[in-house]
Amino acid sequence: MTTLQDCLALDAQDPLRTLRALFTVPPGVIYLDGNSLGVMPAAAPARVAAAVTQEWGEGLIRSWNSAGWFALPQTLGDKIAQLVGAGAGEVVATDSTSINLYKVLSAALNIAAQDAPQRKRMVSERSNFPTDLYIAEALCRERGLQLQLVEAEEIATALTSDVAVLMLTHVNYRTGAMHDMAALTAAAHAAGALTVWDLAHSAGAVPVDLRGANADFAIGCGYKYLNGGPGAPAFVWVNPRHANRFWQPLAGWWGHAAPFEFTPDYRPAPGITRYLCGTQPILSMTALDCGLDTLLAAQPLGGMAALRKKSLALTDLFIALVEARCAGHGLGLATPREHAQRGSQVCLTRDTGAYAIVQALIARGVVGDFRAGDGGKHPDILRFGFTPLYIGFEDVWNAAEHLRQVLASGEWQRPEFNQKHAVT
Ligand SMILES: *Cc1c(COP(=O)(O)O)cnc(C)c1O
């Protein structure tokens, strides 16, 4: 069994170890929630302060040009493109994941309505992140389509000749289970359907190859593994073969071909720029820029492939330590053991007390989170995200040891840990 000593040795040999210095991890905290809100990049406070005091305070409106504000969606989009297997000029950073999903789903349904109007169904996964399902449900209602929710293993058989769009999240937020993007995209295309991929738990977490998978549309989140800060802008990618086919429904002036001509009629910009709507939150954009730079700093050290290798080593280790040292305490594993099916998180299950155990861990500085089950097929989850940019092997050992102590002592049963907060 791996010992603490072994973990220290693994950290000492870790070629990515230097990247931790790019972050401000609070002292005494083992942060296993980068899948929900990434740690602050050390460069962010000064960068955001400069954007406030110099770019805004002094530059004022001139900064739209002189500080590159106007081009930030594309500038940041090109950085994100390098992390998800997209080309330069194919991604914009903008709006929220939910809003971008609305845009790309609408565009996908427009394409389907033109090319295959008999297709009246959208397929997604029942355990997909709720906002994705809600946006899909609203669009299906509006357009008279049926939204069919299936379990992961039922997706292939659900792809029949009346399916217009397959909408999936690449890595499941609850379980960390990862789909085979290339295989499911090929299956959807073989059935005549378009694919929309949500990369919220993939971008910056696992290697993604949108072009290689021949995907159609993708969106993703800026504040999780991209470390962009709370409410950071999200991103959107459209395969170039579709990008110019339709307007997206939020056809605002930033998506116009010539916004500063101020013409009364809309003329969409070519390519991904038409997926912009209106004025962007520039201060949030500057923070996201710092987050993206932390990932690009890993490029010379092997990039996403190296991060992935370390992520799998961290999650393998956590699973092994929990199973060896926390045995007999009713924990189960919801995350696939198979590497090809695992994102960058480990999700444990427990019939009772999952929320309180997470609270007790947080009180000890081990920050994970809790996701409620449905009382049926999907149990309550203790969720631990492993961001290899700033998490090390010693952290994993200590986190498992804290979990062991919380369970062995019954500490989690204290009333204060059983009080539900608004955000879990
Ligand atoms: C985190 C997450 C979102 C978040 O959407 P917001 O618009 O940022 O609130 C959406 N989808 C998935 C799959 C997520 O994991």
mmCIF file of C-alpha atoms in Angstrom, residues 61-336:
data_model
loop_
_atom_site.group_PDB
_atom_site.id
_atom_site.type_symbol
_atom_site.label_atom_id
_atom_site.label_comp_id
_atom_site.label_asym_id
_atom_site.label_seq_id
_atom_site.Cartn_x
_atom_site.Cartn_y
_atom_site.Cartn_z
ATOM 1 C CA ILE A 61 -13.339 54.103 -23.249
ATOM 2 C CA ARG A 62 -10.039 54.131 -25.115
ATOM 3 C CA SER A 63 -9.294 50.735 -23.573
ATOM 4 C CA TRP A 64 -11.747 49.011 -25.892
ATOM 5 C CA ASN A 65 -8.996 49.433 -28.485
ATOM 6 C CA SER A 66 -5.779 50.124 -26.574
ATOM 7 C CA ALA A 67 -6.182 47.367 -23.955
ATOM 8 C CA GLY A 68 -7.672 44.871 -26.415
ATOM 9 C CA TRP A 69 -11.003 44.700 -24.578
ATOM 10 C CA PHE A 70 -13.068 44.403 -27.732
ATOM 11 C CA ALA A 71 -11.124 41.368 -28.966
ATOM 12 C CA LEU A 72 -11.087 39.507 -25.629
ATOM 13 C CA PRO A 73 -13.761 36.936 -26.611
ATOM 14 C CA GLN A 74 -11.607 35.868 -29.568
ATOM 15 C CA THR A 75 -8.262 36.270 -27.788
ATOM 16 C CA LEU A 76 -9.389 34.059 -24.924
ATOM 17 C CA GLY A 77 -11.230 31.781 -27.322
ATOM 18 C CA ASP A 78 -7.970 31.046 -29.141
ATOM 19 C CA LYS A 79 -6.378 30.027 -25.832
ATOM 20 C CA ILE A 80 -9.298 27.727 -25.011
ATOM 21 C CA ALA A 81 -9.158 26.253 -28.532
ATOM 22 C CA GLN A 82 -5.684 24.874 -27.752
ATOM 23 C CA LEU A 83 -7.134 22.924 -24.822
ATOM 24 C CA VAL A 84 -10.083 21.340 -26.624
ATOM 25 C CA GLY A 85 -8.727 20.377 -30.032
ATOM 26 C CA ALA A 86 -10.256 23.303 -31.903
ATOM 27 C CA GLY A 87 -8.584 25.572 -34.426
ATOM 28 C CA ALA A 88 -7.664 29.233 -33.988
ATOM 29 C CA GLY A 89 -10.632 31.476 -34.659
ATOM 30 C CA GLU A 90 -13.136 28.719 -33.856
ATOM 31 C CA VAL A 91 -13.918 29.496 -30.193
ATOM 32 C CA VAL A 92 -15.207 32.567 -28.376
ATOM 33 C CA ALA A 93 -15.251 33.140 -24.625
ATOM 34 C CA THR A 94 -18.588 34.692 -23.789
ATOM 35 C CA ASP A 95 -21.770 34.573 -21.719
ATOM 36 C CA SER A 96 -22.579 31.604 -19.477
ATOM 37 C CA THR A 97 -22.660 27.891 -20.203
ATOM 38 C CA SER A 98 -26.464 27.881 -19.982
ATOM 39 C CA ILE A 99 -26.798 30.773 -22.436
ATOM 40 C CA ASN A 100 -24.269 29.314 -24.858
ATOM 41 C CA LEU A 101 -26.125 26.021 -24.748
ATOM 42 C CA TYR A 102 -29.304 27.817 -25.761
ATOM 43 C CA LYS A 103 -27.497 29.347 -28.745
ATOM 44 C CA VAL A 104 -25.918 26.147 -30.045
ATOM 45 C CA LEU A 105 -28.954 23.959 -29.428
ATOM 46 C CA SER A 106 -31.059 26.479 -31.341
ATOM 47 C CA ALA A 107 -28.586 26.496 -34.210
ATOM 48 C CA ALA A 108 -28.435 22.694 -34.247
ATOM 49 C CA LEU A 109 -32.244 22.489 -34.303
ATOM 50 C CA ASN A 110 -32.356 25.043 -37.126
ATOM 51 C CA ILE A 111 -29.967 22.942 -39.179
ATOM 52 C CA ALA A 112 -31.939 19.794 -38.430
ATOM 53 C CA ALA A 113 -35.232 21.520 -39.271
ATOM 54 C CA GLN A 114 -33.870 22.424 -42.676
ATOM 55 C CA ASP A 115 -31.974 19.236 -43.512
ATOM 56 C CA ALA A 116 -34.238 16.672 -41.865
ATOM 57 C CA PRO A 117 -37.588 18.209 -40.833
ATOM 58 C CA GLN A 118 -39.080 14.805 -40.015
ATOM 59 C CA ARG A 119 -36.712 14.457 -37.028
ATOM 60 C CA LYS A 120 -38.657 15.505 -33.938
ATOM 61 C CA ARG A 121 -36.639 14.210 -31.034
ATOM 62 C CA MET A 122 -33.689 15.343 -28.945
ATOM 63 C CA VAL A 123 -31.820 12.754 -26.860
ATOM 64 C CA SER A 124 -29.884 13.426 -23.673
ATOM 65 C CA GLU A 125 -28.856 11.661 -20.501
ATOM 66 C CA ARG A 126 -31.170 11.630 -17.498
ATOM 67 C CA SER A 127 -28.272 12.387 -15.139
ATOM 68 C CA ASN A 128 -27.038 15.302 -17.249
ATOM 69 C CA PHE A 129 -26.540 18.584 -15.393
ATOM 70 C CA PRO A 130 -30.013 20.063 -14.780
ATOM 71 C CA THR A 131 -29.470 23.405 -16.520
ATOM 72 C CA ASP A 132 -28.660 21.520 -19.721
ATOM 73 C CA LEU A 133 -31.879 19.543 -19.415
ATOM 74 C CA TYR A 134 -33.935 22.631 -18.587
ATOM 75 C CA ILE A 135 -32.625 24.610 -21.562
ATOM 76 C CA ALA A 136 -33.262 21.601 -23.807
ATOM 77 C CA GLU A 137 -36.746 21.151 -22.377
ATOM 78 C CA ALA A 138 -37.613 24.804 -22.957
ATOM 79 C CA LEU A 139 -36.397 24.665 -26.556
ATOM 80 C CA CYS A 140 -38.233 21.419 -27.243
ATOM 81 C CA ARG A 141 -41.461 22.900 -25.871
ATOM 82 C CA GLU A 142 -41.028 26.012 -27.978
ATOM 83 C CA ARG A 143 -40.430 24.010 -31.149
ATOM 84 C CA GLY A 144 -42.755 21.066 -30.636
ATOM 85 C CA LEU A 145 -39.999 18.506 -30.216
ATOM 86 C CA GLN A 146 -39.769 15.642 -27.771
ATOM 87 C CA LEU A 147 -36.905 15.492 -25.275
ATOM 88 C CA GLN A 148 -35.980 11.880 -24.544
ATOM 89 C CA LEU A 149 -33.852 11.240 -21.453
ATOM 90 C CA VAL A 150 -32.022 7.919 -21.248
ATOM 91 C CA GLU A 151 -29.356 6.236 -19.153
ATOM 92 C CA ALA A 152 -25.788 6.223 -20.492
ATOM 93 C CA GLU A 153 -25.985 2.628 -21.659
ATOM 94 C CA GLU A 154 -29.208 3.346 -23.591
ATOM 95 C CA ILE A 155 -27.833 6.193 -25.721
ATOM 96 C CA ALA A 156 -26.757 4.063 -28.675
ATOM 97 C CA THR A 157 -30.164 2.392 -29.059
ATOM 98 C CA ALA A 158 -31.975 5.718 -28.648
ATOM 99 C CA LEU A 159 -30.287 7.051 -31.805
ATOM 100 C CA THR A 160 -33.069 6.277 -34.265
ATOM 101 C CA SER A 161 -34.087 7.969 -37.500
ATOM 102 C CA ASP A 162 -36.289 10.575 -35.778
ATOM 103 C CA VAL A 163 -33.491 12.054 -33.631
ATOM 104 C CA ALA A 164 -32.390 15.559 -34.582
ATOM 105 C CA VAL A 165 -29.810 16.233 -31.873
ATOM 106 C CA LEU A 166 -27.830 14.233 -29.326
ATOM 107 C CA MET A 167 -26.918 16.553 -26.434
ATOM 108 C CA LEU A 168 -24.456 15.174 -23.902
ATOM 109 C CA THR A 169 -22.108 16.356 -21.200
ATOM 110 C CA HIS A 170 -18.755 14.725 -21.872
ATOM 111 C CA VAL A 171 -17.871 14.120 -18.202
ATOM 112 C CA ASN A 172 -20.816 13.574 -15.868
ATOM 113 C CA TYR A 173 -20.895 16.159 -13.061
ATOM 114 C CA ARG A 174 -22.188 13.684 -10.468
ATOM 115 C CA THR A 175 -20.165 10.570 -11.157
ATOM 116 C CA GLY A 176 -17.156 11.734 -13.155
ATOM 117 C CA ALA A 177 -17.990 9.132 -15.816
ATOM 118 C CA MET A 178 -16.655 10.143 -19.230
ATOM 119 C CA HIS A 179 -18.248 9.373 -22.575
ATOM 120 C CA ASP A 180 -16.312 8.342 -25.670
ATOM 121 C CA MET A 181 -16.870 11.536 -27.639
ATOM 122 C CA ALA A 182 -15.567 10.225 -30.949
ATOM 123 C CA ALA A 183 -17.575 6.991 -30.816
ATOM 124 C CA LEU A 184 -20.858 8.633 -29.782
ATOM 125 C CA THR A 185 -20.430 11.421 -32.323
ATOM 126 C CA ALA A 186 -19.855 8.807 -35.026
ATOM 127 C CA ALA A 187 -22.913 6.866 -33.863
ATOM 128 C CA ALA A 188 -25.035 10.023 -33.898
ATOM 129 C CA HIS A 189 -23.825 10.957 -37.368
ATOM 130 C CA ALA A 190 -24.470 7.434 -38.624
ATOM 131 C CA ALA A 191 -28.057 7.870 -37.396
ATOM 132 C CA GLY A 192 -28.276 11.290 -39.092
ATOM 133 C CA ALA A 193 -28.236 13.337 -35.853
ATOM 134 C CA LEU A 194 -26.098 16.315 -34.828
ATOM 135 C CA THR A 195 -24.091 16.391 -31.581
ATOM 136 C CA VAL A 196 -23.881 19.084 -28.906
ATOM 137 C CA TRP A 197 -21.200 18.466 -26.266
ATOM 138 C CA ASP A 198 -20.983 20.199 -22.901
ATOM 139 C CA LEU A 199 -17.337 20.330 -21.823
ATOM 140 C CA ALA A 200 -17.941 21.890 -18.374
ATOM 141 C CA HIS A 201 -16.040 19.074 -16.629
ATOM 142 C CA SER A 202 -13.674 18.379 -19.517
ATOM 143 C CA ALA A 203 -12.022 21.591 -20.684
ATOM 144 C CA GLY A 204 -8.745 21.869 -18.771
ATOM 145 C CA ALA A 205 -9.459 18.527 -17.046
ATOM 146 C CA VAL A 206 -9.056 15.868 -19.718
ATOM 147 C CA PRO A 207 -7.713 15.923 -23.282
ATOM 148 C CA VAL A 208 -10.494 16.867 -25.683
ATOM 149 C CA ASP A 209 -10.259 16.658 -29.467
ATOM 150 C CA LEU A 210 -13.345 18.312 -30.931
ATOM 151 C CA ARG A 211 -12.026 18.310 -34.490
ATOM 152 C CA GLY A 212 -10.677 14.783 -34.199
ATOM 153 C CA ALA A 213 -14.057 13.592 -32.926
ATOM 154 C CA ASN A 214 -15.762 15.499 -35.763
ATOM 155 C CA ALA A 215 -18.187 16.988 -33.234
ATOM 156 C CA ASP A 216 -20.744 19.564 -34.338
ATOM 157 C CA PHE A 217 -21.153 21.986 -31.425
ATOM 158 C CA ALA A 218 -19.545 22.407 -28.004
ATOM 159 C CA ILE A 219 -19.804 24.687 -25.015
ATOM 160 C CA GLY A 220 -17.962 24.782 -21.717
ATOM 161 C CA CYS A 221 -17.468 26.524 -18.429
ATOM 162 C CA GLY A 222 -14.843 29.127 -17.447
ATOM 163 C CA TYR A 223 -14.893 28.873 -13.668
ATOM 164 C CA LYS A 224 -14.252 25.149 -13.150
ATOM 165 C CA TYR A 225 -11.031 23.615 -14.504
ATOM 166 C CA LEU A 226 -10.223 26.810 -16.451
ATOM 167 C CA ASN A 227 -9.795 28.667 -13.135
ATOM 168 C CA GLY A 228 -11.499 31.830 -14.406
ATOM 169 C CA GLY A 229 -13.138 32.902 -11.131
ATOM 170 C CA PRO A 230 -16.744 32.918 -9.916
ATOM 171 C CA GLY A 231 -19.168 33.454 -12.777
ATOM 172 C CA ALA A 232 -16.347 33.577 -15.345
ATOM 173 C CA PRO A 233 -17.428 33.745 -18.976
ATOM 174 C CA ALA A 234 -18.023 30.380 -20.633
ATOM 175 C CA PHE A 235 -17.101 29.413 -24.192
ATOM 176 C CA VAL A 236 -18.643 28.157 -27.390
ATOM 177 C CA TRP A 237 -17.291 26.235 -30.382
ATOM 178 C CA VAL A 238 -19.067 25.470 -33.617
ATOM 179 C CA ASN A 239 -17.619 23.175 -36.224
ATOM 180 C CA PRO A 240 -16.608 25.458 -39.146
ATOM 181 C CA ARG A 241 -18.869 23.467 -41.466
ATOM 182 C CA HIS A 242 -21.895 24.733 -39.511
ATOM 183 C CA ALA A 243 -20.692 28.108 -38.244
ATOM 184 C CA ASN A 244 -22.062 30.198 -41.103
ATOM 185 C CA ARG A 245 -25.280 28.305 -41.708
ATOM 186 C CA PHE A 246 -27.673 30.006 -39.318
ATOM 187 C CA TRP A 247 -28.017 32.963 -37.022
ATOM 188 C CA GLN A 248 -27.950 32.079 -33.399
ATOM 189 C CA PRO A 249 -31.126 33.286 -31.672
ATOM 190 C CA LEU A 250 -29.493 35.966 -29.470
ATOM 191 C CA ALA A 251 -28.425 37.987 -32.480
ATOM 192 C CA GLY A 252 -27.004 40.992 -30.656
ATOM 193 C CA TRP A 253 -24.720 43.661 -31.996
ATOM 194 C CA TRP A 254 -21.451 41.997 -30.948
ATOM 195 C CA GLY A 255 -22.275 39.185 -33.349
ATOM 196 C CA HIS A 256 -22.876 41.610 -36.219
ATOM 197 C CA ALA A 257 -20.469 41.658 -39.164
ATOM 198 C CA ALA A 258 -19.839 45.381 -38.646
ATOM 199 C CA PRO A 259 -21.168 46.463 -35.247
ATOM 200 C CA PHE A 260 -19.833 50.000 -35.520
ATOM 201 C CA GLU A 261 -21.733 50.708 -38.713
ATOM 202 C CA PHE A 262 -24.839 50.777 -36.496
ATOM 203 C CA THR A 263 -27.110 49.617 -39.287
ATOM 204 C CA PRO A 264 -30.745 48.851 -38.434
ATOM 205 C CA ASP A 265 -30.584 45.382 -39.965
ATOM 206 C CA TYR A 266 -28.652 42.383 -38.628
ATOM 207 C CA ARG A 267 -25.884 40.913 -40.738
ATOM 208 C CA PRO A 268 -24.162 38.058 -38.891
ATOM 209 C CA ALA A 269 -20.388 38.076 -38.610
ATOM 210 C CA PRO A 270 -18.729 35.174 -40.369
ATOM 211 C CA GLY A 271 -17.632 32.274 -38.203
ATOM 212 C CA ILE A 272 -17.811 31.961 -34.454
ATOM 213 C CA THR A 273 -18.039 35.730 -33.802
ATOM 214 C CA ARG A 274 -21.752 35.555 -34.596
ATOM 215 C CA TYR A 275 -22.139 33.558 -31.370
ATOM 216 C CA LEU A 276 -21.467 36.717 -29.395
ATOM 217 C CA CYS A 277 -24.477 38.691 -28.215
ATOM 218 C CA GLY A 278 -23.673 41.961 -26.445
ATOM 219 C CA THR A 279 -21.067 43.760 -24.370
ATOM 220 C CA GLN A 280 -18.872 41.401 -22.398
ATOM 221 C CA PRO A 281 -17.939 41.526 -18.671
ATOM 222 C CA ILE A 282 -14.403 42.762 -19.233
ATOM 223 C CA LEU A 283 -13.218 42.504 -15.616
ATOM 224 C CA SER A 284 -14.324 38.870 -15.496
ATOM 225 C CA MET A 285 -12.661 38.302 -18.840
ATOM 226 C CA THR A 286 -9.327 39.495 -17.465
ATOM 227 C CA ALA A 287 -9.592 37.031 -14.569
ATOM 228 C CA LEU A 288 -10.429 34.208 -16.996
ATOM 229 C CA ASP A 289 -7.366 35.181 -19.025
ATOM 230 C CA CYS A 290 -5.209 34.504 -15.924
ATOM 231 C CA GLY A 291 -6.896 31.138 -15.465
ATOM 232 C CA LEU A 292 -6.226 30.137 -19.070
ATOM 233 C CA ASP A 293 -2.589 31.148 -18.723
ATOM 234 C CA THR A 294 -2.186 28.634 -15.877
ATOM 235 C CA LEU A 295 -3.197 25.850 -18.265
ATOM 236 C CA LEU A 296 -1.089 27.159 -21.117
ATOM 237 C CA ALA A 297 1.870 27.198 -18.712
ATOM 238 C CA ALA A 298 1.574 23.410 -18.708
ATOM 239 C CA GLN A 299 2.027 23.229 -22.493
ATOM 240 C CA PRO A 300 5.854 23.133 -22.416
ATOM 241 C CA LEU A 301 5.606 20.408 -19.731
ATOM 242 C CA GLY A 302 3.457 18.129 -21.869
ATOM 243 C CA GLY A 303 0.145 19.993 -21.788
ATOM 244 C CA MET A 304 -3.155 18.217 -21.384
ATOM 245 C CA ALA A 305 -1.570 14.787 -21.923
ATOM 246 C CA ALA A 306 0.759 15.329 -18.969
ATOM 247 C CA LEU A 307 -2.047 16.781 -16.849
ATOM 248 C CA ARG A 308 -4.194 13.782 -17.711
ATOM 249 C CA LYS A 309 -1.479 11.325 -16.714
ATOM 250 C CA LYS A 310 -1.125 13.001 -13.341
ATOM 251 C CA SER A 311 -4.892 13.318 -12.883
ATOM 252 C CA LEU A 312 -5.339 9.567 -13.377
ATOM 253 C CA ALA A 313 -2.506 8.844 -10.949
ATOM 254 C CA LEU A 314 -4.165 11.129 -8.355
ATOM 255 C CA THR A 315 -7.635 9.631 -8.768
ATOM 256 C CA ASP A 316 -6.261 6.049 -8.829
ATOM 257 C CA LEU A 317 -4.419 6.780 -5.602
ATOM 258 C CA PHE A 318 -7.440 8.328 -3.899
ATOM 259 C CA ILE A 319 -9.623 5.360 -4.819
ATOM 260 C CA ALA A 320 -7.004 2.906 -3.557
ATOM 261 C CA LEU A 321 -6.440 4.776 -0.275
ATOM 262 C CA VAL A 322 -10.155 5.181 0.433
ATOM 263 C CA GLU A 323 -10.824 1.514 -0.277
ATOM 264 C CA ALA A 324 -7.923 0.355 1.878
ATOM 265 C CA ARG A 325 -8.150 2.805 4.774
ATOM 266 C CA CYS A 326 -11.872 3.637 4.963
ATOM 267 C CA ALA A 327 -13.154 0.106 4.478
ATOM 268 C CA GLY A 328 -16.162 -0.910 6.552
ATOM 269 C CA HIS A 329 -17.705 2.563 6.653
ATOM 270 C CA GLY A 330 -20.320 2.050 3.944
ATOM 271 C CA LEU A 331 -18.638 3.959 1.147
ATOM 272 C CA GLY A 332 -19.172 2.993 -2.479
ATOM 273 C CA LEU A 333 -17.540 4.180 -5.676
ATOM 274 C CA ALA A 334 -19.637 5.942 -8.341
ATOM 275 C CA THR A 335 -16.700 6.835 -10.601
ATOM 276 C CA PRO A 336 -15.599 4.291 -13.214
#
